[in-house]
Structures are given as C-alpha cells and as structure tokens.
Amino acid sequence: MKFTKFFIQTQKDAPSDAVLPSHQYLLKGGFVSQEGAGLYNYLPLGKMVLDNIRNIVKEELDNAGAIEVQLSFVTPHSLWEESGRSETMDKEMLRFKDRKDNSFVLSPTNEEAMVNLVRQRVKSYKDLPVNLYQINTKFRDEARPRFGILRGREFLMKDGYSFHTSTEDMIREFNLMEYTYKKIFTRLGLEFRVVQADSGAIGGSGSKEFHVIANSGEDTLVICNSCDYGANIETIFEDESEVDALNELSYEELQNKKIEQKCSCGCKLSFKKGIEVGHIFQLGDRYSAPLKAEFLNKDQRKENMQMATFGIGVSRLIAAVIEQNHDDKGCIWTKTTTPFMCEVIVSNAKKEDELNAGLKVYEELKENNISTLIDDRVKERFGFKMKDFELLGFPYAIIIGKKLQENIVEVVCRRSGEKTDVAIDEVVAFIKDKLV
Ligand code: ATP
Ligand code: MG
C-alpha cells in the first residue's frame, strides 16, 4: 500500500480524556475515530488489526469444531422477559420500539436469542452437542464508557454457546474452549493468565476469565509466581467495597500490598492488573430451563439442555495488545496483529533515485507476501515520517536514504530499536529471515 493512496491521518495530540496509551495512540495514529461517548469508527488501519484478530479467533474456533453463525443485532425484548434478565441487565440494554409498538433491544449479549434459535431446531439427543458462535456487534449502555475501545458502548464480541445432553459433556466442551482460547491469545502474541472468576449477571456456576497482564488493567488479580494459579479478586473477597478499593489502586500502589496467604503449591502470591479479554461460563440449565430448551433423551423423555457460553472481546483486544506492547513513542504491534509487517520509508521522495529504489524494494516485498506500506509522501520530511512509523508501530522499517549511493539501506526493528545497515539487494531476504 502506498501512503499517498491510503487513508491515514496521524495527529500530534490526543484529547485530554485519553489517559491510557492505547486510547492515545489509536486516536493519534488514526486507527479509530470517536463518533460519540463509547462509540468508535474503525479507520483502515484499525480495521486491519480488527480483521487480523478476528481471523485468528475464527480459525482456532473452526479448528475446534465450533460453527459460525450471525444473529440479528436487534433482539425482541420479550426474550429477555422469558429469561428473567430484563431487570438485571435493564440499565445496560438500549431499548426502543418499532412503528408497531413492539419492544426491542440492541443485543448486549445473545444467550436468549441463541437458546431461542436452538430450541426451535434441536429436538433429539442425536442433534447434540452443538457449539455455535458469532463475531458480532454488541451494545451495552455502560455506566462509564472509558479508555477508548477498551470499554466502549458499541463493541465487537465473539460470543459462542454450546448445548449438551449432560453436565459431563458440557464440561468437556468448556475445557476444549479453555484450551482453544489459550491458543488464540498465544497466537496473538500476548502475555495472559487464566483465572477463576465470578459469574456476574450471566449466571451459572464455573467460570474462568482470560486476562492480558497490563499495569493499566481495570481488574485486580492474585496470581502465583510459580504455578499457573490465578484468581480475580472478585472471587476472593466477600466484601464488594474491598474489591472496589483494590481495583482503584494503581499497579505501583498494589505492589506495596503484601499477601500473607501462600498458594496451595506453597509459593508466593502477588497482585497483578489485568484486562479481561475473554470469559467462559458453565451455565447448566440457567437459560435452557426458563426458556424451555429441551431435547428427547434415549428413553424419549424430555430433558433440559446443558449449556455453556464463551466470550472474547475482539475489539477490546486491539487496545489490550497496545497496553502490553508500546513505548513512549507509540504502538509496537505483535507480528500477528500488525496492519503491515514492514514500512519502506523513502527519506526524500523528491529524489527520483530514492523513490524508485523504494518502490522496487516495496514491489519485491509484496511479491514475497510481506504486507508493506511505503511512505512515498513528497512533502513530509524524514523526521516526520520516522515519528509516524514509531507511532503506528509496524515491526520493521526499511529506510531508503543517504547511503543509497553505496547501495545500502537501514533496517529498523520497532520493538528493540536495533538499526542494521543492509545491502539493498539483500534487504528482502533479511526481513524474510526475521519473520521465520
Ligand atoms: P467487564 O467486566 O469488563 O465489563 P463483562 O464481564 O461485562 O466485562 P462479558 O459479558 O463476559 O464481559 O463479555 C465478554 C467479553 O466482552 C469480555 O470478556 C470483554 O473482553 C468484552 N467486553 C465486555 N464489555 C465490553 C465493553 N464495554 N467494551 C469492549 N469489550 C467489552
Ligand atoms: Mg461489563
């Protein structure tokens, strides 16, 4: 992609309410733009990251045997009365009426709608188990939309729902999804923890959360320094005000808090901050009972389906990647999430030899399937282009500059800051080597 033909507008400043790096850099880099409180547009670069994440989520879920669908974003309000969640989730649901006075909500989550779909189609134990998922827009009228797309009102979620003939089979799928989620977050290049969680408004029994470890996280976790035990403090402290007080503390303040208790493995426990990027629940018949999602068992008797539900915050993940991967200059994308793997920076695009050499390298990278942006802007100075590269955070830059006379270009690694002089004929092989 050529910078001059693309749609990137970087900005010097972020609005004053943007306190977190992800919020600042996503706005300054023109990945997203704000449309209203908790409402964001995805501009081309942001859409590319979103699609990268979405594709990895889809690939791993399909691999695990889950089946993709797409439900209506608008859900009849009557379904929420059937499940009894109309009241518990009342404030978060945006309700409206159509011209015939029927009540609807913008889906904040889709347990009810999915149960409705499955109860109409699945009649026998022979049709089970089934695991259906979608990657679709959600709307929650959050009390405090903040931190940009970390807590938006409209956001993209992967939500999956599985249906079973027995609790054992539901737990088997729950474990498979835990394994699959770990694969997803590992492929995204994230440092994360799986922790015991509170089931909240969704209801049901067993539940685990997946947290990206980041100092700016809104949740407080207790984790073992040696085994993989971890818990959200919501599950440890009875008193909600105690939980709120700890959540209000910054990461630095938390480090001064000692935990007397030891992990069951005998090792030290410590506090960390986490961003919740996934949540899986064992629901049992929490929804199938009130919504009468039944099947005929082998003895031709009716039983409630056993259900589990699995969520991933797809758009939140964009911000989570940045919270864990940035410096004071900008984003540092992981290799699987970055919009472009490489940027060719033509130092002075007025010079024909520089521009042509840049274009040649750019074409060769493309032929090698390395996604590349070429900064071919004529008016911008080199320093400005470099600042944009650092803000946008692609893994590598190839700078075509003064040393071109000697057939040498400079490769910059965004993460390490390392700079290497490479012969122009060898630069594509050099980059390819870095990517294996
Ligand atoms: P939180 O405690 O952060 O509000 P939640 O418990 O309400 O999350 P779930 O109902 O389990 O979240 O939704 C599944 C996933 O959707 C969450 O793990 C999170 O990653 C994402 N998510 C939830 N609310 C938002 C939001 N307002 N903006 C962006 N992503 C969200
Ligand atoms: Mg919530």
Short mmCIF file of C-alpha atoms and ligand atoms in Angstrom, two decimals:
data_model
loop_
_atom_site.label_atom_id
_atom_site.label_comp_id
_atom_site.label_asym_id
_atom_site.label_seq_id
_atom_site.Cartn_x
_atom_site.Cartn_y
_atom_site.Cartn_z
CA MET A 1 0.00 0.00 0.00
CA LYS A 2 1.20 3.48 -0.83
CA PHE A 3 0.85 6.06 1.92
CA THR A 4 -0.23 8.67 -0.66
CA LYS A 5 -3.05 6.41 -1.91
CA PHE A 6 -4.18 5.20 1.52
CA PHE A 7 -6.27 6.85 4.22
CA ILE A 8 -4.04 7.58 7.22
CA GLN A 9 -4.13 10.88 9.04
CA THR A 10 -1.91 10.97 12.09
CA GLN A 11 -2.39 13.65 14.71
CA LYS A 12 0.00 15.36 17.05
CA ASP A 13 -2.28 15.41 20.06
CA ALA A 14 -4.88 13.21 21.65
CA PRO A 15 -7.90 14.62 23.55
CA SER A 16 -7.29 15.21 27.27
CA ASP A 17 -9.65 12.42 28.36
CA ALA A 18 -7.38 9.90 26.63
CA VAL A 19 -5.21 8.86 29.57
CA LEU A 20 -4.17 5.35 28.52
CA PRO A 21 -1.50 4.74 25.85
CA SER A 22 -3.86 2.57 23.77
CA HIS A 23 -6.52 5.28 23.73
CA GLN A 24 -3.99 8.00 22.84
CA TYR A 25 -2.14 6.04 20.15
CA LEU A 26 -5.26 4.63 18.50
CA LEU A 27 -6.59 8.18 18.07
CA LYS A 28 -3.27 9.84 17.20
CA GLY A 29 -2.39 7.10 14.73
CA GLY A 30 -5.80 7.32 13.08
CA PHE A 31 -6.65 3.68 13.77
CA VAL A 32 -10.05 4.75 15.09
CA SER A 33 -12.04 7.93 15.47
CA GLN A 34 -14.62 8.80 18.06
CA GLU A 35 -18.23 9.21 16.99
CA GLY A 36 -19.82 9.74 20.41
CA ALA A 37 -19.49 8.54 24.03
CA GLY A 38 -18.24 4.93 23.78
CA LEU A 39 -18.81 4.91 20.01
CA TYR A 40 -15.91 4.46 17.59
CA ASN A 41 -15.30 4.27 13.85
CA TYR A 42 -12.64 1.87 12.65
CA LEU A 43 -10.46 3.59 10.07
CA PRO A 44 -8.44 1.47 7.61
CA LEU A 45 -5.52 0.70 9.94
CA GLY A 46 -7.81 -0.13 12.85
CA LYS A 47 -9.99 -2.28 10.63
CA MET A 48 -6.91 -4.23 9.50
CA VAL A 49 -5.94 -5.00 13.12
CA LEU A 50 -9.55 -5.91 13.95
CA ASP A 51 -9.67 -8.31 10.98
CA ASN A 52 -6.34 -9.90 11.92
CA ILE A 53 -7.64 -10.64 15.40
CA ARG A 54 -10.98 -11.77 14.12
CA ASN A 55 -9.38 -14.18 11.62
CA ILE A 56 -7.23 -15.84 14.29
CA VAL A 57 -10.25 -16.20 16.57
CA LYS A 58 -12.27 -17.72 13.71
CA GLU A 59 -9.51 -20.07 12.58
CA GLU A 60 -8.97 -21.54 16.03
CA LEU A 61 -12.68 -21.88 16.79
CA ASP A 62 -13.40 -23.54 13.44
CA ASN A 63 -10.47 -25.86 14.13
CA ALA A 64 -12.01 -26.81 17.47
CA GLY A 65 -15.30 -27.69 15.77
CA ALA A 66 -17.36 -24.61 16.66
CA ILE A 67 -19.70 -23.39 13.90
CA GLU A 68 -20.09 -19.76 12.89
CA VAL A 69 -23.46 -18.04 12.55
CA GLN A 70 -24.59 -14.41 12.71
CA LEU A 71 -27.62 -13.45 14.74
CA SER A 72 -29.75 -10.36 14.35
CA PHE A 73 -28.21 -7.42 16.25
CA VAL A 74 -31.72 -6.33 17.20
CA THR A 75 -33.43 -8.74 19.62
CA PRO A 76 -37.11 -8.79 20.71
CA HIS A 77 -37.36 -7.62 24.31
CA SER A 78 -39.81 -10.44 25.09
CA LEU A 79 -36.92 -12.95 25.08
CA TRP A 80 -35.34 -11.06 27.96
CA GLU A 81 -38.56 -11.26 29.93
CA GLU A 82 -38.63 -15.02 29.39
CA SER A 83 -35.13 -15.44 30.82
CA GLY A 84 -35.69 -13.01 33.68
CA ARG A 85 -32.73 -10.85 32.68
CA SER A 86 -34.83 -7.92 31.60
CA GLU A 87 -34.41 -6.50 35.10
CA THR A 88 -30.84 -7.48 35.97
CA MET A 89 -29.45 -6.05 32.74
CA ASP A 90 -32.00 -3.28 32.40
CA LYS A 91 -29.65 -0.30 32.61
CA GLU A 92 -27.16 -1.68 30.09
CA MET A 93 -29.76 -2.52 27.47
CA LEU A 94 -30.68 0.08 24.91
CA ARG A 95 -34.40 -0.40 24.34
CA PHE A 96 -36.58 1.01 21.63
CA LYS A 97 -39.90 0.45 19.92
CA ASP A 98 -40.73 -0.02 16.27
CA ARG A 99 -43.65 1.66 14.47
CA LYS A 100 -45.99 -1.11 15.63
CA ASP A 101 -45.06 -0.51 19.25
CA ASN A 102 -43.03 -3.72 19.60
CA SER A 103 -40.12 -3.54 22.07
CA PHE A 104 -36.58 -4.42 21.04
CA VAL A 105 -33.07 -4.19 22.45
CA LEU A 106 -29.68 -3.78 20.79
CA SER A 107 -28.03 -7.08 21.76
CA PRO A 108 -25.75 -6.68 24.79
CA THR A 109 -25.08 -10.47 24.61
CA ASN A 110 -27.04 -13.26 22.94
CA GLU A 111 -27.78 -16.18 25.30
CA GLU A 112 -31.53 -15.70 24.94
CA ALA A 113 -31.51 -15.36 21.16
CA MET A 114 -29.22 -18.35 20.73
CA VAL A 115 -31.32 -20.54 23.02
CA ASN A 116 -34.38 -19.45 21.06
CA LEU A 117 -32.72 -20.47 17.80
CA VAL A 118 -31.54 -23.83 19.11
CA ARG A 119 -34.79 -24.78 20.89
CA GLN A 120 -36.66 -24.40 17.59
CA ARG A 121 -34.27 -26.71 15.74
CA VAL A 122 -32.76 -29.24 18.11
CA LYS A 123 -35.21 -31.90 19.24
CA SER A 124 -33.25 -35.05 19.96
CA TYR A 125 -30.12 -36.16 21.82
CA LYS A 126 -28.90 -37.17 18.34
CA ASP A 127 -28.61 -33.48 17.39
CA LEU A 128 -26.33 -32.70 20.35
CA PRO A 129 -23.74 -31.46 21.18
CA VAL A 130 -23.54 -28.29 19.14
CA ASN A 131 -21.33 -25.21 19.59
CA LEU A 132 -22.44 -22.11 17.67
CA TYR A 133 -20.58 -18.83 17.68
CA GLN A 134 -20.67 -15.41 16.06
CA ILE A 135 -18.36 -12.42 15.82
CA ASN A 136 -20.82 -9.61 16.01
CA THR A 137 -21.58 -6.13 17.29
CA LYS A 138 -22.80 -5.70 20.86
CA PHE A 139 -24.23 -2.66 22.55
CA ARG A 140 -24.10 -2.03 26.29
CA ASP A 141 -25.05 1.29 27.71
CA GLU A 142 -22.06 1.19 30.08
CA ALA A 143 -22.28 3.45 33.14
CA ARG A 144 -18.74 4.65 32.48
CA PRO A 145 -17.65 4.16 28.89
CA ARG A 146 -13.95 4.96 29.08
CA PHE A 147 -10.44 4.20 27.90
CA GLY A 148 -11.50 4.33 24.24
CA ILE A 149 -12.32 0.93 22.76
CA LEU A 150 -11.35 -0.88 25.98
CA ARG A 151 -14.77 -0.07 27.36
CA GLY A 152 -16.94 1.15 24.56
CA ARG A 153 -20.71 1.09 24.40
CA GLU A 154 -20.71 -0.45 20.92
CA PHE A 155 -18.06 -3.14 20.54
CA LEU A 156 -17.22 -6.33 18.69
CA MET A 157 -17.50 -9.58 20.62
CA LYS A 158 -17.04 -13.18 19.72
CA ASP A 159 -19.79 -14.98 21.59
CA GLY A 160 -20.22 -18.72 21.50
CA TYR A 161 -22.84 -21.01 23.02
CA SER A 162 -22.73 -24.77 23.35
CA PHE A 163 -25.56 -27.20 24.07
CA HIS A 164 -25.24 -30.67 25.56
CA THR A 165 -27.11 -33.73 26.80
CA SER A 166 -25.15 -33.90 30.07
CA THR A 167 -23.09 -31.85 32.50
CA GLU A 168 -20.03 -34.00 31.75
CA ASP A 169 -20.24 -33.25 28.06
CA MET A 170 -20.71 -29.53 28.77
CA ILE A 171 -17.58 -29.57 30.94
CA ARG A 172 -15.67 -31.36 28.17
CA GLU A 173 -16.53 -28.54 25.75
CA PHE A 174 -15.72 -25.92 28.41
CA ASN A 175 -12.24 -27.44 28.75
CA LEU A 176 -11.83 -27.57 24.97
CA MET A 177 -12.71 -23.88 24.74
CA GLU A 178 -10.24 -23.02 27.52
CA TYR A 179 -7.55 -24.81 25.51
CA THR A 180 -8.67 -23.05 22.30
CA TYR A 181 -8.68 -19.61 23.95
CA LYS A 182 -5.13 -20.19 25.18
CA LYS A 183 -4.11 -20.98 21.61
CA ILE A 184 -5.80 -17.81 20.37
CA PHE A 185 -4.16 -15.48 22.89
CA THR A 186 -0.78 -17.16 22.36
CA ARG A 187 -1.07 -16.68 18.60
CA LEU A 188 -1.91 -13.02 19.16
CA GLY A 189 1.45 -12.69 20.92
CA LEU A 190 0.00 -11.80 24.32
CA GLU A 191 1.12 -12.48 27.87
CA PHE A 192 -2.07 -13.62 29.60
CA ARG A 193 -3.46 -15.53 32.58
CA VAL A 194 -6.50 -17.74 33.03
CA VAL A 195 -8.14 -17.01 36.37
CA GLN A 196 -11.06 -18.18 38.47
CA ALA A 197 -13.86 -15.69 38.04
CA ASP A 198 -17.17 -14.52 39.36
CA SER A 199 -20.14 -15.37 37.14
CA GLY A 200 -21.85 -11.96 37.46
CA ALA A 201 -25.07 -11.15 35.60
CA ILE A 202 -24.67 -14.01 33.11
CA GLY A 203 -25.32 -16.54 35.92
CA GLY A 204 -24.38 -20.20 36.25
CA SER A 205 -21.58 -21.98 38.10
CA GLY A 206 -17.97 -22.49 36.91
CA SER A 207 -16.41 -19.57 35.14
CA LYS A 208 -12.93 -18.55 34.06
CA GLU A 209 -11.59 -15.27 32.78
CA PHE A 210 -8.67 -14.63 30.45
CA HIS A 211 -6.66 -11.55 31.34
CA VAL A 212 -3.99 -9.74 29.43
CA ILE A 213 -1.46 -8.70 32.04
CA ALA A 214 -1.06 -4.92 31.84
CA ASN A 215 -0.45 -2.27 34.50
CA SER A 216 -3.41 -0.26 33.23
CA GLY A 217 -5.87 -3.16 33.62
CA GLU A 218 -9.16 -2.43 35.38
CA ASP A 219 -9.24 -5.79 37.17
CA THR A 220 -7.06 -6.92 40.04
CA LEU A 221 -5.74 -10.46 40.02
CA VAL A 222 -3.97 -12.61 42.54
CA ILE A 223 -1.53 -14.89 40.80
CA CYS A 224 1.04 -17.44 41.86
CA ASN A 225 4.61 -16.62 40.91
CA SER A 226 5.43 -20.24 40.25
CA CYS A 227 2.41 -22.36 39.23
CA ASP A 228 -0.40 -21.19 36.93
CA TYR A 229 -2.93 -20.48 39.70
CA GLY A 230 -4.72 -17.17 39.34
CA ALA A 231 -7.96 -15.61 40.58
CA ASN A 232 -9.85 -12.39 40.06
CA ILE A 233 -10.06 -10.75 43.50
CA GLU A 234 -13.84 -10.64 42.97
CA THR A 235 -13.84 -14.36 43.82
CA ILE A 236 -11.63 -13.98 46.91
CA PHE A 237 -13.05 -11.03 48.80
CA GLU A 238 -16.61 -11.25 50.08
CA ASP A 239 -16.88 -7.55 50.57
CA GLU A 240 -17.54 -5.64 47.35
CA SER A 241 -16.14 -2.38 48.71
CA GLU A 242 -12.86 -4.13 49.42
CA VAL A 243 -12.73 -5.27 45.79
CA ASP A 244 -13.54 -1.77 44.54
CA ALA A 245 -10.84 -0.27 46.77
CA LEU A 246 -8.18 -2.63 45.38
CA ASN A 247 -9.35 -2.04 41.81
CA GLU A 248 -8.92 1.70 42.35
CA LEU A 249 -5.24 1.25 43.28
CA SER A 250 -2.66 1.71 40.57
CA TYR A 251 -0.30 -1.11 39.71
CA GLU A 252 2.52 0.61 41.62
CA GLU A 253 0.37 1.07 44.74
CA LEU A 254 -0.65 -2.58 44.58
CA GLN A 255 2.94 -3.75 44.69
CA ASN A 256 3.22 -2.39 48.25
CA LYS A 257 0.35 -4.63 49.35
CA LYS A 258 1.60 -7.89 50.75
CA ILE A 259 -0.40 -11.13 50.56
CA GLU A 260 0.17 -13.20 53.68
CA GLN A 261 -1.51 -16.29 52.30
CA LYS A 262 0.54 -18.73 50.21
CA CYS A 263 -0.62 -20.53 47.07
CA SER A 264 -1.71 -24.16 47.55
CA CYS A 265 1.54 -25.11 45.76
CA GLY A 266 3.40 -23.40 48.61
CA CYS A 267 4.73 -20.45 46.64
CA LYS A 268 4.27 -16.71 46.93
CA LEU A 269 1.16 -14.98 45.61
CA SER A 270 1.21 -11.48 44.16
CA PHE A 271 -1.15 -8.85 42.81
CA LYS A 272 -1.27 -8.02 39.11
CA LYS A 273 -3.52 -5.86 36.97
CA GLY A 274 -5.36 -7.47 34.10
CA ILE A 275 -7.55 -6.56 31.16
CA GLU A 276 -10.36 -9.06 30.74
CA VAL A 277 -10.31 -10.25 27.14
CA GLY A 278 -12.23 -13.49 27.48
CA HIS A 279 -14.73 -15.17 29.76
CA ILE A 280 -16.09 -18.74 29.67
CA PHE A 281 -19.04 -19.97 31.74
CA GLN A 282 -20.62 -23.28 32.64
CA LEU A 283 -24.29 -22.36 32.58
CA GLY A 284 -26.05 -25.69 33.09
CA ASP A 285 -29.76 -25.02 32.66
CA ARG A 286 -29.68 -21.36 33.72
CA TYR A 287 -31.23 -20.41 30.35
CA SER A 288 -32.50 -23.70 28.99
CA ALA A 289 -34.87 -24.15 31.94
CA PRO A 290 -36.73 -20.80 31.81
CA LEU A 291 -36.63 -20.74 28.01
CA LYS A 292 -37.62 -24.42 27.76
CA ALA A 293 -34.79 -25.60 25.56
CA GLU A 294 -35.44 -29.33 25.79
CA PHE A 295 -34.42 -32.45 23.95
CA LEU A 296 -35.71 -36.01 23.88
CA ASN A 297 -33.26 -38.39 25.52
CA LYS A 298 -32.70 -42.05 24.59
CA ASP A 299 -35.75 -43.04 26.62
CA GLN A 300 -37.87 -40.49 24.74
CA ARG A 301 -38.08 -38.32 27.87
CA LYS A 302 -37.71 -34.57 27.81
CA GLU A 303 -34.65 -33.05 29.48
CA ASN A 304 -33.23 -29.53 29.65
CA MET A 305 -30.15 -28.97 27.53
CA GLN A 306 -26.94 -28.28 29.43
CA MET A 307 -25.32 -25.13 28.22
CA ALA A 308 -22.02 -23.23 28.30
CA THR A 309 -21.12 -19.81 26.93
CA PHE A 310 -17.83 -18.36 25.72
CA GLY A 311 -16.93 -14.72 25.06
CA ILE A 312 -13.95 -12.86 23.63
CA GLY A 313 -13.66 -9.07 23.48
CA VAL A 314 -12.42 -8.84 19.89
CA SER A 315 -12.30 -5.03 19.67
CA ARG A 316 -11.04 -4.72 23.25
CA LEU A 317 -8.12 -6.93 22.24
CA ILE A 318 -6.80 -4.22 19.91
CA ALA A 319 -6.34 -1.91 22.88
CA ALA A 320 -5.06 -4.75 25.08
CA VAL A 321 -2.29 -5.52 22.57
CA ILE A 322 -1.16 -1.89 22.79
CA GLU A 323 -1.42 -1.70 26.60
CA GLN A 324 1.03 -4.59 26.74
CA ASN A 325 3.15 -3.53 23.76
CA HIS A 326 4.10 0.13 23.50
CA ASP A 327 6.70 2.72 24.47
CA ASP A 328 6.56 6.48 24.88
CA LYS A 329 6.60 6.95 21.10
CA GLY A 330 3.71 4.72 20.12
CA CYS A 331 2.37 1.24 19.38
CA ILE A 332 4.54 -1.86 18.98
CA TRP A 333 2.28 -4.38 17.23
CA THR A 334 2.81 -8.09 17.59
CA LYS A 335 3.55 -9.87 14.30
CA THR A 336 0.11 -11.46 14.04
CA THR A 337 -1.86 -8.30 14.81
CA THR A 338 0.07 -5.61 12.90
CA PRO A 339 -1.63 -3.95 9.92
CA PHE A 340 1.65 -4.04 7.95
CA MET A 341 4.74 -6.11 8.67
CA CYS A 342 7.06 -3.59 7.11
CA GLU A 343 7.23 0.05 6.11
CA VAL A 344 9.53 1.32 3.39
CA ILE A 345 10.41 4.90 4.26
CA VAL A 346 11.61 6.96 1.34
CA SER A 347 13.63 9.59 3.10
CA ASN A 348 13.26 12.23 0.41
CA ALA A 349 10.65 11.25 -2.15
CA LYS A 350 11.54 14.25 -4.33
CA LYS A 351 14.72 12.43 -5.25
CA GLU A 352 13.81 10.13 -8.10
CA ASP A 353 16.50 7.55 -7.36
CA GLU A 354 15.35 7.23 -3.74
CA LEU A 355 11.70 6.90 -4.70
CA ASN A 356 12.44 4.34 -7.43
CA ALA A 357 14.70 2.28 -5.18
CA GLY A 358 11.97 2.35 -2.50
CA LEU A 359 9.31 1.28 -4.96
CA LYS A 360 11.50 -1.59 -6.15
CA VAL A 361 12.01 -2.90 -2.61
CA TYR A 362 8.31 -2.42 -1.94
CA GLU A 363 7.31 -4.48 -5.00
CA GLU A 364 9.73 -7.23 -4.07
CA LEU A 365 8.37 -7.41 -0.52
CA LYS A 366 4.85 -7.67 -1.90
CA GLU A 367 5.92 -10.49 -4.24
CA ASN A 368 7.16 -12.28 -1.13
CA ASN A 369 3.78 -11.83 0.59
CA ILE A 370 5.17 -9.45 3.19
CA SER A 371 2.49 -6.83 3.84
CA THR A 372 4.14 -3.46 3.30
CA LEU A 373 3.34 0.22 3.42
CA ILE A 374 5.59 2.61 1.52
CA ASP A 375 5.84 6.16 2.83
CA ASP A 376 6.11 7.90 -0.53
CA ARG A 377 4.91 11.30 0.71
CA VAL A 378 6.77 14.07 -1.06
CA LYS A 379 6.02 16.95 1.32
CA GLU A 380 6.83 15.31 4.63
CA ARG A 381 10.35 15.41 5.96
CA PHE A 382 12.24 12.30 7.08
CA GLY A 383 11.97 13.08 10.80
CA PHE A 384 8.21 13.39 10.50
CA LYS A 385 7.94 10.08 8.62
CA MET A 386 10.03 8.38 11.30
CA LYS A 387 7.74 9.76 14.04
CA ASP A 388 4.73 8.37 12.20
CA PHE A 389 6.43 4.98 11.86
CA GLU A 390 7.09 4.92 15.61
CA LEU A 391 3.53 5.96 16.41
CA LEU A 392 1.97 3.42 14.02
CA GLY A 393 4.24 0.67 15.34
CA PHE A 394 4.81 -1.76 12.46
CA PRO A 395 7.53 -4.34 13.29
CA TYR A 396 10.13 -3.18 10.71
CA ALA A 397 11.09 -0.11 8.69
CA ILE A 398 13.44 -0.05 5.73
CA ILE A 399 14.89 3.41 5.32
CA ILE A 400 15.97 4.44 1.87
CA GLY A 401 18.25 7.41 2.48
CA LYS A 402 21.73 8.85 2.08
CA LYS A 403 23.56 5.53 1.89
CA LEU A 404 21.66 4.57 -1.24
CA GLN A 405 24.75 5.78 -3.22
CA GLU A 406 26.58 2.80 -1.69
CA ASN A 407 23.55 0.54 -2.30
CA ILE A 408 22.87 0.39 1.44
CA VAL A 409 19.59 0.82 3.30
CA GLU A 410 18.84 0.80 7.01
CA VAL A 411 16.51 -1.68 8.69
CA VAL A 412 14.93 -0.56 11.97
CA CYS A 413 13.31 -3.00 14.37
CA ARG A 414 10.47 -1.15 16.11
CA ARG A 415 10.49 -3.33 19.23
CA SER A 416 14.22 -3.42 20.01
CA GLY A 417 15.14 -0.16 18.30
CA GLU A 418 18.02 -2.01 16.67
CA LYS A 419 19.31 -0.48 13.41
CA THR A 420 21.17 -2.51 10.80
CA ASP A 421 22.78 -1.47 7.53
CA VAL A 422 21.89 -3.95 4.81
CA ALA A 423 22.76 -4.10 1.09
CA ILE A 424 19.66 -3.11 -0.86
CA ASP A 425 19.70 -6.35 -2.88
CA GLU A 426 19.67 -8.39 0.31
CA VAL A 427 17.11 -6.45 2.32
CA VAL A 428 14.07 -8.56 1.40
CA ALA A 429 15.91 -11.76 2.36
CA PHE A 430 17.00 -10.03 5.59
CA ILE A 431 13.37 -9.20 6.50
CA LYS A 432 12.14 -12.67 5.49
CA ASP A 433 14.73 -14.14 7.81
CA LYS A 434 13.38 -12.07 10.71
CA LEU A 435 9.87 -13.37 10.14
CA VAL A 436 10.51 -17.10 10.36
P1 ATP B 1 -16.33 -6.27 32.05
O1 ATP B 1 -16.21 -6.85 33.44
O2 ATP B 1 -15.02 -5.80 31.51
O3 ATP B 1 -17.43 -5.28 31.93
P2 ATP B 1 -18.09 -8.35 31.29
O4 ATP B 1 -17.94 -9.32 32.40
O5 ATP B 1 -19.25 -7.45 31.29
O6 ATP B 1 -16.74 -7.49 31.12
P3 ATP B 1 -18.79 -10.40 29.32
O7 ATP B 1 -20.23 -10.16 29.46
O8 ATP B 1 -18.22 -11.65 29.83
O9 ATP B 1 -17.98 -9.14 29.89
O10 ATP B 1 -18.39 -10.20 27.77
C1 ATP B 1 -17.40 -10.98 27.09
C2 ATP B 1 -16.19 -10.15 26.71
O11 ATP B 1 -16.55 -8.97 26.00
C3 ATP B 1 -15.41 -9.62 27.91
O12 ATP B 1 -14.51 -10.60 28.38
C4 ATP B 1 -14.71 -8.42 27.35
O13 ATP B 1 -13.47 -8.80 26.76
C5 ATP B 1 -15.64 -7.92 26.27
N1 ATP B 1 -16.36 -6.71 26.70
C6 ATP B 1 -17.32 -6.62 27.66
N2 ATP B 1 -17.76 -5.36 27.80
C7 ATP B 1 -17.06 -4.62 26.89
C8 ATP B 1 -17.07 -3.24 26.53
N3 ATP B 1 -17.89 -2.38 27.12
N4 ATP B 1 -16.22 -2.82 25.55
C9 ATP B 1 -15.40 -3.70 24.94
N5 ATP B 1 -15.35 -5.01 25.23
C10 ATP B 1 -16.17 -5.48 26.18
MG MG B 2 -19.45 -5.48 31.86
#
